[in-house]
Coordinates of C-alpha atoms in Angstrom, one line a residue:
M1 CA 0.0 0.0 0.0
T2 CA 2.8 2.4 0.9
R3 CA 4.6 1.7 -2.4
L4 CA 1.3 2.3 -4.3
L5 CA 0.8 5.7 -2.6
E6 CA 4.4 6.5 -3.4
W7 CA 3.9 5.8 -7.1
L8 CA 0.6 7.7 -7.2
G9 CA 2.4 10.7 -5.6
R10 CA 5.2 10.5 -8.2
G11 CA 2.6 10.2 -11.0
F12 CA 0.6 13.2 -9.7
L13 CA 3.8 15.2 -9.4
G14 CA 4.8 14.2 -13.0
L15 CA 1.4 15.2 -14.3
L16 CA 1.6 18.5 -12.5
L17 CA 5.0 19.3 -13.9
A18 CA 3.9 18.4 -17.4
F19 CA 0.8 20.6 -17.0
L20 CA 3.1 23.5 -16.0
Y21 CA 6.0 23.1 -18.3
L22 CA 4.7 21.3 -21.4
P23 CA 3.0 24.4 -22.8
L24 CA 6.3 26.3 -22.4
V25 CA 8.2 23.7 -24.2
I26 CA 5.8 23.6 -27.1
M27 CA 5.9 27.4 -27.3
G28 CA 9.7 27.3 -27.4
V29 CA 9.7 24.7 -30.1
M30 CA 7.2 26.5 -32.2
S31 CA 9.2 29.7 -32.0
F32 CA 11.7 27.9 -34.3
N33 CA 9.0 26.7 -36.7
R34 CA 9.2 28.7 -40.0
S35 CA 5.5 28.1 -40.6
P36 CA 3.2 30.8 -39.2
F37 CA 0.4 28.2 -39.0
Y38 CA 2.4 25.7 -36.9
Q39 CA 2.5 23.1 -39.7
L40 CA 4.1 19.8 -38.9
P41 CA 6.8 18.5 -39.4
I42 CA 8.7 21.5 -38.0
D43 CA 10.7 23.5 -40.5
W44 CA 13.5 24.7 -38.1
S45 CA 14.3 28.3 -38.6
T46 CA 15.2 31.5 -36.6
T47 CA 13.1 33.7 -38.8
W48 CA 10.7 34.7 -36.0
Y49 CA 13.6 35.8 -33.8
S50 CA 15.0 37.9 -36.7
Q51 CA 11.5 39.5 -37.2
L52 CA 11.2 40.0 -33.5
F53 CA 14.4 42.1 -33.3
A54 CA 13.2 44.0 -36.3
N55 CA 9.9 44.8 -34.7
A56 CA 10.5 48.2 -33.2
Q57 CA 7.1 48.4 -31.4
L58 CA 7.6 45.0 -29.7
M59 CA 11.2 45.7 -28.7
S60 CA 10.3 49.1 -27.4
A61 CA 7.6 47.5 -25.2
T62 CA 10.1 44.9 -24.0
W63 CA 12.6 47.6 -23.1
N64 CA 9.9 49.5 -21.2
S65 CA 9.0 46.4 -19.2
V66 CA 12.6 45.6 -18.3
T67 CA 13.3 49.2 -17.4
I68 CA 10.2 49.6 -15.2
A69 CA 10.7 46.1 -13.6
V70 CA 14.3 46.8 -12.7
T71 CA 13.5 50.3 -11.4
T72 CA 10.5 48.9 -9.4
T73 CA 12.7 46.2 -7.9
I74 CA 15.4 48.7 -6.8
I75 CA 12.9 51.2 -5.3
A76 CA 10.5 48.6 -3.7
T77 CA 13.4 46.5 -2.3
A78 CA 15.1 49.6 -0.7
L79 CA 11.9 51.0 0.7
G80 CA 10.5 47.7 1.7
T81 CA 13.7 46.6 3.5
A82 CA 13.9 49.9 5.4
A83 CA 10.3 49.7 6.4
S84 CA 10.6 46.1 7.6
I85 CA 13.6 47.0 9.8
A86 CA 11.8 50.0 11.2
L87 CA 8.7 47.9 12.0
F88 CA 10.9 45.3 13.6
R89 CA 12.9 47.7 15.8
N90 CA 10.2 50.2 16.9
E91 CA 6.9 50.0 18.7
F92 CA 4.4 52.8 18.1
P93 CA 0.6 53.2 18.2
G94 CA -1.1 51.7 15.1
K95 CA 1.8 49.4 14.3
R96 CA -0.4 46.3 14.2
I97 CA -3.0 48.0 12.1
L98 CA -0.3 49.1 9.6
Q99 CA 1.1 45.6 9.4
V100 CA -2.4 44.2 8.7
L101 CA -3.0 46.8 6.0
L102 CA -0.1 45.4 4.0
F103 CA -2.2 42.4 3.0
P104 CA -5.2 43.9 1.3
P105 CA -3.1 45.2 -1.7
I106 CA -2.0 41.7 -2.2
A107 CA -5.5 40.1 -1.9
I108 CA -7.5 42.8 -3.7
P109 CA -8.1 41.9 -7.4
W110 CA -5.8 43.9 -9.7
L111 CA -8.7 45.0 -11.8
I112 CA -10.1 47.0 -8.8
T113 CA -6.6 48.2 -8.0
G114 CA -5.9 49.3 -11.6
T115 CA -9.2 51.2 -11.7
A116 CA -8.6 52.9 -8.4
M117 CA -5.1 53.9 -9.5
L118 CA -6.4 55.3 -12.8
V119 CA -9.0 57.5 -11.0
F120 CA -6.5 58.6 -8.3
F121 CA -3.7 59.4 -10.6
F122 CA -6.0 61.6 -12.8
W123 CA -7.4 63.2 -9.6
V124 CA -4.0 64.3 -8.3
G125 CA -2.7 65.3 -11.8
I126 CA -0.2 62.4 -12.4
G127 CA -2.2 61.1 -15.4
R128 CA -1.1 58.1 -17.5
G129 CA 2.2 57.1 -18.9
L130 CA 5.4 55.2 -18.0
H131 CA 5.8 57.3 -14.8
A132 CA 2.3 56.3 -13.6
I133 CA 3.0 52.7 -14.4
L134 CA 6.2 52.8 -12.4
L135 CA 4.4 54.3 -9.4
G136 CA 1.7 51.7 -9.7
H137 CA 4.2 48.9 -9.9
V138 CA 6.1 50.1 -6.9
A139 CA 2.9 50.4 -4.9
L140 CA 2.0 46.8 -5.8
A141 CA 5.4 45.3 -5.2
L142 CA 6.1 47.1 -1.9
P143 CA 3.8 44.9 0.3
Y144 CA 5.4 41.7 -1.1
V145 CA 8.9 43.0 -0.1
I146 CA 7.8 44.1 3.4
V147 CA 6.0 40.8 4.1
V148 CA 8.9 38.6 2.9
V149 CA 11.7 40.6 4.7
S150 CA 9.6 40.9 7.9
A151 CA 9.2 37.1 7.9
R152 CA 13.0 36.8 7.7
L153 CA 13.4 39.3 10.5
Q154 CA 11.2 37.1 12.8
T155 CA 14.2 34.7 13.0
F156 CA 16.6 37.5 14.0
D157 CA 17.8 37.9 17.6
P158 CA 17.7 41.5 18.7
Q159 CA 20.4 40.8 21.2
L160 CA 22.9 40.6 18.3
E161 CA 22.3 44.3 17.6
E162 CA 22.5 45.1 21.3
A163 CA 25.9 43.3 21.5
A164 CA 27.2 45.2 18.5
R165 CA 26.1 48.6 20.0
S166 CA 27.8 47.7 23.3
L167 CA 31.0 47.2 21.4
G168 CA 30.9 50.7 20.0
A169 CA 29.1 50.2 16.7
N170 CA 26.8 53.0 15.5
Q171 CA 23.3 52.4 14.0
W172 CA 24.6 52.3 10.4
Q173 CA 27.3 49.8 11.3
V174 CA 24.9 47.6 13.1
T175 CA 22.5 47.6 10.2
R176 CA 25.2 47.1 7.5
R177 CA 27.3 44.4 9.3
I178 CA 24.7 42.6 11.5
T179 CA 21.2 43.0 10.3
L180 CA 21.5 43.2 6.6
P181 CA 23.7 40.0 6.2
W182 CA 21.2 38.1 8.3
I183 CA 18.1 39.2 6.3
M184 CA 19.8 39.2 2.9
P185 CA 18.0 36.0 1.8
G186 CA 14.7 37.7 2.5
V187 CA 15.8 40.8 0.7
I188 CA 16.8 38.8 -2.4
A189 CA 13.5 36.9 -2.3
G190 CA 11.6 40.1 -1.9
A191 CA 13.4 41.6 -4.9
L192 CA 12.6 38.6 -7.0
F193 CA 8.9 39.0 -6.0
A194 CA 9.0 42.7 -6.9
F195 CA 10.6 42.0 -10.3
A196 CA 8.1 39.2 -11.1
V197 CA 5.1 41.3 -10.0
S198 CA 6.2 44.3 -12.1
F199 CA 7.4 42.5 -15.2
D200 CA 4.3 40.3 -15.4
Q201 CA 1.8 43.0 -14.5
F202 CA -0.9 43.5 -17.1
V203 CA -4.0 44.9 -15.6
V204 CA -2.5 48.0 -13.9
S205 CA -0.2 48.6 -16.9
Y206 CA -3.1 48.4 -19.3
F207 CA -5.1 51.0 -17.3
L208 CA -2.1 53.4 -17.0
A209 CA -0.4 52.9 -20.3
T210 CA -0.7 55.5 -23.2
P211 CA -0.5 54.7 -26.9
G212 CA 3.2 54.2 -27.8
Q213 CA 4.3 53.7 -24.2
A214 CA 3.0 50.2 -23.5
T215 CA 4.7 47.5 -21.6
L216 CA 5.3 44.0 -23.0
P217 CA 2.2 42.3 -21.5
V218 CA 0.0 45.1 -22.9
E219 CA 1.7 44.9 -26.3
I220 CA 1.3 41.1 -26.4
Y221 CA -2.4 41.5 -25.6
A222 CA -2.8 44.0 -28.3
A223 CA -0.9 41.8 -30.8
I224 CA -3.1 38.8 -30.0
R225 CA -6.3 40.9 -30.5
K226 CA -5.1 41.9 -34.0
G227 CA -3.9 38.4 -34.9
F228 CA -1.4 36.1 -33.2
T229 CA 2.1 36.0 -34.8
P230 CA 4.9 33.6 -33.9
E231 CA 7.0 36.6 -32.8
I232 CA 5.1 36.4 -29.6
N233 CA 6.4 32.9 -29.2
A234 CA 10.0 34.1 -29.7
V235 CA 9.9 36.9 -27.2
S236 CA 8.1 34.7 -24.7
T237 CA 10.7 32.0 -25.1
I238 CA 13.5 34.5 -24.5
I239 CA 11.8 35.7 -21.3
V240 CA 11.2 32.2 -20.0
V241 CA 14.9 31.2 -20.6
I242 CA 16.2 34.3 -19.0
S243 CA 13.8 34.0 -16.0
M244 CA 14.7 30.4 -15.4
A245 CA 18.4 31.1 -15.7
L246 CA 18.1 33.9 -13.1
M247 CA 16.2 31.6 -10.7
L248 CA 18.8 28.8 -11.1
L249 CA 21.7 31.2 -10.5
T250 CA 19.9 32.6 -7.5
A251 CA 19.2 29.2 -6.1
R252 CA 22.9 28.2 -6.8
F253 CA 24.6 31.1 -5.0
F254 CA 22.2 31.8 -2.2
S255 CA 21.1 29.3 0.4
F256 CA 18.0 31.3 1.7
G257 CA 18.7 30.1 5.2
G258 CA 19.1 26.4 4.4
E259 CA 21.6 24.1 2.8
R260 CA 23.2 25.1 -0.5

């Protein structure tokens, strides 16, 4: 009976992995198929990658997404880490309420969040555009960073900071040499969350984008509405390969609090 359950578990895991990764594999293979109608057998070619790099609109949207995602990651990680440390070190009225309020932006559907941001940005005069998209992405990514880094801080012993101060270290030295090295796995995990939330964000970007200043998800959506082209397969394959490579490198060089 135990062996049967073991085989059933392995079979379920195999089906789950196939369900997740088989569409990505098919997409990658079809990006090298010369036929725009996915005719078989596959006529191997890199023509869609050549057309992708010649597609100024799609490349511009890709560059917009990368720029916004990297900028969002830097800003959200810096602000989120600082906020997490401040919440960990200090007690003040309303702290618990503030911590609870971090979760609704994660749980609220992005359709509602995007609509609210659009109305608010026009009300305060920010309007739409890449700057509005950046602000929206930072607002969405910040709670993820704070929650992840705060969870890491729960394993930190405050007496380590007190010992460093008793030996003459100032606040900045304590933070740089004691606190940050300990919470670095959480900071890296939060940064990865921030990048993923920003780069993959469609709804908020769709509401806040202007013609000619779209991000890649918005541009892909517009291209699919007009008629799907295998160039979408090509750019998606590049994104998947780069994303998986970054995840593997991160997992290789950072232990995240466990064995490497």
